[in-house]
Amino acid sequence: MTLLATNLLAGCTGTGDPPPSGPPSAPAPATPSTGSTPRSSPSPSATDAPMVRVVPLAPGVSDEASGIAASTTVPDRFFLIDDGTGADELAVVDDRGRLVTRVTLTGMDADNAEALGGGPCGSIPVIDGARQCLYVGDIGDNRERRDDVVVYRAGEPDLTGAGPHLTVAADEWRYTYPDGPHNAESMLVDLDGSVLIVTKPRNGAAHRMYRGQPGGGELSFVREFPIPGSTRPLRTILTGNVATDLAATPGRVLLLTYDDVHEYTAPDPTAALSDFPDWPTRSLPFPDLPQAEGIAGAADGCGYVIASEAGPTGSAGSLGLATCR
């Protein structure tokens, strides 16, 4: 494959360098925060494996989908964010890929929004008094030149009976890295409303995790960690084995790469979210998607949904849905 293919897989913004190149790290026994790349346990057996299907989105709905979050007010509704420059809204689709509504986040003007997550609003009140919030991670920086990155937080709108357009006010939280700019596509929301940002490293380097306190400020370094080796290195043989998104539900973290879904299960209910790389892990079924960029977990603790960009040869985004029997 040519370098052009690698550049196209990096995303549709056209403003950054390609993702890390080179083959994925060789699988090795699991280790704590540093060391050789861990290997996931085998995929679930046929009796407990989720069933996967791919649903296309109509052109123009979310062609550059880079983040996804599940609605907590209406089942089978999903918020999507595109990573194009100037993004200020979310698309809401159902489990058939149909557009339900669009949500404008006032105050948002994203430079490279690569992550979207839902979670508690935390200690800083939201204007509308919501308890559940959406967090848009404007954290992409392919050239690693940004002075700061931004997380936009907004109360999750109730989608019950939603019309064709909603408007929600968003807070702007700006963060700086303590050790210079980093590119990132993955973000988790902790119980206190703080955010965990995981970098997208180059050339097989370890992923780095940083914590941002609610409201913004300087990020604090938490740890480095490797991710499991790819079970079938198709796209990752071009891009490198890197995390393209993360999602957390109680006791569970899902880590997405271009080729795999890895599930981490908390050893006990009090386990710190930032310790998830040390939790037991296994690989889950991966839908046939051209450019997997975002993942969200299902409330049942088993299923998940993946958002994909159109990819180098496509014209529209798509969803990969994994449901449990």
Coordinates of C-alpha atoms in Angstrom, one line a residue:
M1 CA 0.0 0.0 0.0
T2 CA 1.2 3.5 -0.6
L3 CA 1.7 6.4 1.8
L4 CA -1.4 7.9 0.3
A5 CA -3.5 5.1 1.8
T6 CA -1.9 5.7 5.2
N7 CA -2.7 9.4 5.0
L8 CA -6.3 8.7 4.1
L9 CA -6.7 6.4 7.0
A10 CA -5.6 9.2 9.4
G11 CA -8.9 10.9 9.0
C12 CA -10.8 13.3 6.7
T13 CA -9.6 16.6 8.0
G14 CA -6.6 16.8 5.7
T15 CA -4.6 18.9 8.1
G16 CA -2.4 16.5 9.9
D17 CA 0.4 13.9 9.5
P18 CA -0.5 10.3 9.0
P19 CA -1.0 8.0 12.0
P20 CA 2.0 6.1 13.3
S21 CA 3.4 3.8 10.7
G22 CA 5.0 0.3 10.9
P23 CA 3.7 -3.1 12.0
P24 CA 1.9 -3.6 15.3
S25 CA 4.0 -4.7 18.3
A26 CA 4.3 -8.5 18.7
P27 CA 1.9 -9.9 21.2
A28 CA 3.3 -10.7 24.6
P29 CA 2.1 -11.6 28.0
A30 CA 0.1 -8.9 29.8
T31 CA 2.1 -6.5 31.9
P32 CA 1.3 -3.5 34.1
S33 CA 1.8 0.1 33.0
T34 CA 5.1 -0.3 31.1
G35 CA 6.8 -3.1 29.2
S36 CA 5.9 -5.4 26.3
T37 CA 2.5 -5.2 24.6
P38 CA -0.1 -7.3 26.4
R39 CA -2.3 -9.8 24.4
S40 CA -6.0 -10.0 24.9
S41 CA -7.6 -13.2 26.0
P42 CA -9.3 -15.1 23.1
S43 CA -12.6 -13.7 21.8
P44 CA -15.8 -14.9 23.5
S45 CA -17.1 -18.3 22.5
A46 CA -20.1 -18.6 20.1
T47 CA -22.5 -18.9 23.0
D48 CA -21.7 -15.5 24.6
A49 CA -20.3 -13.5 21.7
P50 CA -22.2 -10.4 20.7
M51 CA -23.8 -10.5 17.2
V52 CA -22.5 -7.7 15.0
R53 CA -24.0 -5.9 12.0
V54 CA -23.1 -2.8 10.0
V55 CA -25.5 0.0 9.3
P56 CA -24.7 2.6 6.7
L57 CA -25.4 6.3 7.3
A58 CA -26.8 8.4 4.5
P59 CA -24.3 10.8 2.9
G60 CA -24.1 14.0 4.9
V61 CA -25.3 12.7 8.2
S62 CA -21.9 12.1 9.8
D63 CA -19.3 11.4 7.1
E64 CA -16.3 12.1 9.4
A65 CA -17.7 10.4 12.6
S66 CA -14.9 10.3 15.1
G67 CA -16.8 10.0 18.4
I68 CA -20.0 8.4 19.6
A69 CA -22.1 8.4 22.9
A70 CA -25.2 6.5 23.7
S71 CA -28.3 8.4 24.8
T72 CA -29.5 7.8 28.3
T73 CA -33.0 9.2 27.7
V74 CA -34.1 7.1 24.7
P75 CA -32.8 3.6 23.9
D76 CA -31.0 3.0 20.6
R77 CA -30.2 6.6 20.0
F78 CA -26.6 7.8 19.5
F79 CA -24.8 11.1 19.5
L80 CA -22.1 11.5 16.8
I81 CA -19.4 14.1 16.4
D82 CA -17.4 14.8 13.2
D83 CA -13.7 15.8 13.4
G84 CA -13.9 18.5 10.7
T85 CA -12.6 21.9 11.6
G86 CA -15.3 24.2 13.0
A87 CA -17.6 21.5 14.2
D88 CA -20.3 22.9 16.5
E89 CA -23.0 20.3 16.4
L90 CA -23.8 16.6 17.1
A91 CA -25.9 14.4 14.9
V92 CA -28.3 12.0 16.6
V93 CA -29.1 8.7 14.8
D94 CA -31.0 5.6 15.6
D95 CA -29.9 2.0 15.4
R96 CA -30.9 1.8 11.8
G97 CA -28.6 4.7 10.9
R98 CA -31.4 7.2 10.4
L99 CA -31.0 10.8 11.4
V100 CA -33.2 11.7 14.3
T101 CA -32.1 15.3 15.1
R102 CA -29.1 17.6 15.3
V103 CA -27.9 19.3 18.4
T104 CA -26.0 22.6 18.3
L105 CA -23.6 23.2 21.2
T106 CA -23.5 26.9 21.7
G107 CA -20.0 28.1 22.4
M108 CA -18.3 25.2 20.6
D109 CA -16.0 25.7 17.7
A110 CA -13.9 22.6 17.6
D111 CA -10.6 22.4 15.8
N112 CA -10.2 18.6 15.7
A113 CA -12.9 16.9 17.8
E114 CA -11.8 13.3 18.1
A115 CA -13.7 12.0 21.1
L116 CA -17.2 12.1 22.5
G117 CA -18.3 10.6 25.8
G118 CA -21.1 10.6 28.3
G119 CA -20.7 10.7 32.0
P120 CA -21.6 12.5 35.3
C121 CA -21.6 16.3 35.2
G122 CA -19.4 16.3 38.3
S123 CA -18.9 19.1 40.8
I124 CA -19.3 22.0 38.5
P125 CA -23.0 22.7 37.9
V126 CA -24.4 22.8 34.4
I127 CA -26.5 25.7 33.2
D128 CA -29.6 23.6 32.7
G129 CA -29.1 21.6 35.9
A130 CA -28.5 18.3 34.1
R131 CA -26.9 15.4 36.0
Q132 CA -25.7 13.5 32.9
C133 CA -23.4 15.3 30.5
L134 CA -21.8 15.0 27.1
Y135 CA -18.1 15.7 26.7
V136 CA -16.6 16.6 23.3
G137 CA -12.9 16.0 23.2
D138 CA -11.3 18.6 20.8
I139 CA -8.0 16.8 21.4
G140 CA -6.7 15.9 18.0
D141 CA -3.3 17.3 17.1
N142 CA -1.7 15.3 14.3
R143 CA 1.2 17.7 13.9
E144 CA 1.5 18.1 17.7
R145 CA 1.6 21.9 17.5
R146 CA -1.5 23.1 19.5
D147 CA -0.9 25.4 22.5
D148 CA -3.9 23.7 24.2
V149 CA -6.7 21.3 23.7
V150 CA -10.4 21.8 24.6
V151 CA -13.1 19.7 26.2
Y152 CA -16.6 21.0 25.6
R153 CA -19.2 19.9 28.3
A154 CA -22.9 20.2 27.9
G155 CA -25.9 18.7 29.6
E156 CA -27.2 15.7 27.7
P157 CA -30.5 16.8 26.1
D158 CA -33.6 14.7 26.5
L159 CA -34.4 13.1 23.1
T160 CA -38.0 12.2 24.0
G161 CA -40.1 13.7 21.3
A162 CA -37.1 15.7 19.9
G163 CA -37.8 17.8 16.9
P164 CA -35.4 18.3 13.9
H165 CA -33.0 20.6 15.9
L166 CA -32.0 21.1 19.5
T167 CA -29.7 23.7 21.1
V168 CA -27.7 23.2 24.2
A169 CA -25.2 25.5 26.0
A170 CA -21.7 24.1 26.3
D171 CA -18.8 24.9 28.7
E172 CA -15.3 25.3 27.3
W173 CA -12.5 23.7 29.4
R174 CA -9.0 24.4 28.0
Y175 CA -6.1 22.1 29.0
T176 CA -2.3 22.2 28.4
Y177 CA 0.0 19.2 28.6
P178 CA 2.8 19.4 31.2
D179 CA 5.4 18.1 28.6
G180 CA 4.4 19.6 25.3
P181 CA 1.7 18.9 22.7
H182 CA 0.4 15.4 22.1
N183 CA -2.0 14.0 19.6
A184 CA -5.0 12.1 21.1
E185 CA -8.2 10.5 20.0
S186 CA -9.3 8.8 23.2
M187 CA -11.0 10.1 26.3
L188 CA -12.9 8.8 29.3
V189 CA -15.0 10.7 31.8
D190 CA -14.5 9.8 35.5
L191 CA -17.1 9.8 38.3
D192 CA -16.1 13.3 39.5
G193 CA -16.4 14.8 36.0
S194 CA -12.7 14.9 35.4
V195 CA -11.4 13.6 32.0
L196 CA -8.8 11.0 31.2
I197 CA -7.1 11.7 27.9
V198 CA -5.0 8.9 26.2
T199 CA -2.5 9.9 23.6
K200 CA -2.1 8.3 20.1
P201 CA 1.6 7.7 20.0
R202 CA 3.9 7.3 17.0
N203 CA 6.1 4.4 16.0
G204 CA 5.0 1.9 18.6
A205 CA 5.6 4.1 21.6
A206 CA 3.5 3.5 24.8
H207 CA 0.2 5.3 25.2
R208 CA 0.2 8.1 27.8
M209 CA -2.7 8.9 30.1
Y210 CA -3.3 12.4 31.5
R211 CA -6.0 13.6 33.8
G212 CA -7.8 17.0 33.4
Q213 CA -9.7 18.4 36.4
P214 CA -13.2 19.8 35.8
G215 CA -13.0 23.3 34.5
G216 CA -9.6 23.1 32.7
G217 CA -6.0 23.9 33.6
E218 CA -2.8 21.9 33.2
L219 CA -3.2 18.1 32.7
S220 CA -1.4 15.8 35.1
F221 CA 0.4 12.8 33.8
V222 CA -1.0 9.5 35.2
R223 CA 0.9 6.7 33.5
E224 CA 2.1 5.0 30.4
F225 CA 0.7 1.6 29.2
P226 CA 0.8 -0.7 26.1
I227 CA -2.4 -1.9 24.4
P228 CA -3.1 -5.5 23.4
G229 CA -1.6 -6.7 20.1
S230 CA -4.0 -6.8 17.1
T231 CA -5.7 -10.2 16.6
R232 CA -5.9 -9.6 12.9
P233 CA -3.6 -6.8 11.7
L234 CA -5.4 -5.6 8.5
R235 CA -5.6 -1.8 8.8
T236 CA -3.2 -1.6 11.8
I237 CA -0.4 -3.0 9.7
L238 CA -0.5 0.4 7.9
T239 CA -1.4 2.7 10.8
G240 CA 0.2 1.0 13.7
N241 CA -1.6 -0.6 16.6
V242 CA -3.1 2.5 18.4
A243 CA -6.1 3.4 20.4
T244 CA -8.7 5.4 18.4
D245 CA -11.3 5.7 21.1
L246 CA -12.3 4.6 24.6
A247 CA -15.6 4.1 26.4
A248 CA -16.5 3.4 30.0
T249 CA -19.6 2.0 31.6
P250 CA -19.7 0.7 35.2
G251 CA -17.0 -1.9 35.7
R252 CA -16.1 -2.0 32.0
V253 CA -13.8 -0.1 29.6
L254 CA -13.8 -0.7 25.8
L255 CA -10.7 0.2 23.9
L256 CA -11.0 0.6 20.1
T257 CA -8.2 0.3 17.5
Y258 CA -8.6 0.2 13.7
D259 CA -8.9 -3.6 13.8
D260 CA -10.0 -4.6 17.3
V261 CA -12.3 -4.1 20.3
H262 CA -10.7 -4.9 23.6
E263 CA -12.8 -5.2 26.7
Y264 CA -11.4 -4.5 30.2
T265 CA -13.4 -5.7 33.2
A266 CA -12.9 -4.2 36.7
P267 CA -11.7 -6.7 39.3
D268 CA -13.9 -5.1 41.9
P269 CA -16.5 -2.2 42.0
T270 CA -14.0 0.2 43.7
A271 CA -11.3 -0.1 41.0
A272 CA -10.0 3.3 39.8
L273 CA -10.9 4.0 36.2
S274 CA -7.3 5.1 35.5
D275 CA -6.2 1.6 36.4
F276 CA -8.1 0.0 33.6
P277 CA -5.0 -1.1 31.6
D278 CA -4.2 -3.5 34.5
W279 CA -7.7 -5.1 34.5
P280 CA -8.4 -8.5 32.8
T281 CA -9.0 -8.0 29.1
R282 CA -10.3 -10.0 26.2
S283 CA -11.0 -9.2 22.5
L284 CA -14.6 -8.9 21.2
P285 CA -16.0 -9.3 17.7
F286 CA -15.1 -6.4 15.3
P287 CA -17.6 -5.3 12.6
D288 CA -16.4 -4.9 9.1
L289 CA -15.8 -1.1 9.1
P290 CA -13.3 0.9 7.0
Q291 CA -12.1 3.4 9.6
A292 CA -13.3 2.7 13.2
E293 CA -13.0 6.0 15.1
G294 CA -15.5 5.9 18.0
I295 CA -17.0 3.4 20.4
A296 CA -19.8 3.5 23.1
G297 CA -20.8 0.7 25.4
A298 CA -24.4 -0.5 25.9
A299 CA -26.2 -0.2 29.2
D300 CA -26.6 -4.0 29.4
G301 CA -22.8 -4.3 30.0
C302 CA -22.4 -6.5 26.9
G303 CA -23.2 -4.7 23.7
Y304 CA -21.4 -1.8 22.0
V305 CA -21.6 0.4 19.0
I306 CA -18.8 1.7 16.8
A307 CA -18.8 4.8 14.6
S308 CA -16.7 4.7 11.4
E309 CA -15.7 7.4 9.0
A310 CA -16.4 6.9 5.3
G311 CA -12.8 5.7 4.8
P312 CA -10.5 6.3 1.9
T313 CA -12.9 5.0 -0.8
G314 CA -16.3 5.6 0.8
S315 CA -18.8 8.4 0.6
A316 CA -20.6 8.2 4.0
G317 CA -20.0 7.0 7.5
S318 CA -21.4 3.9 9.1
L319 CA -22.2 2.2 12.4
G320 CA -21.2 -1.2 13.7
L321 CA -23.6 -2.5 16.2
A322 CA -22.9 -5.5 18.5
T323 CA -25.9 -6.8 20.4
C324 CA -26.1 -9.7 22.9
R325 CA -28.4 -12.6 22.6

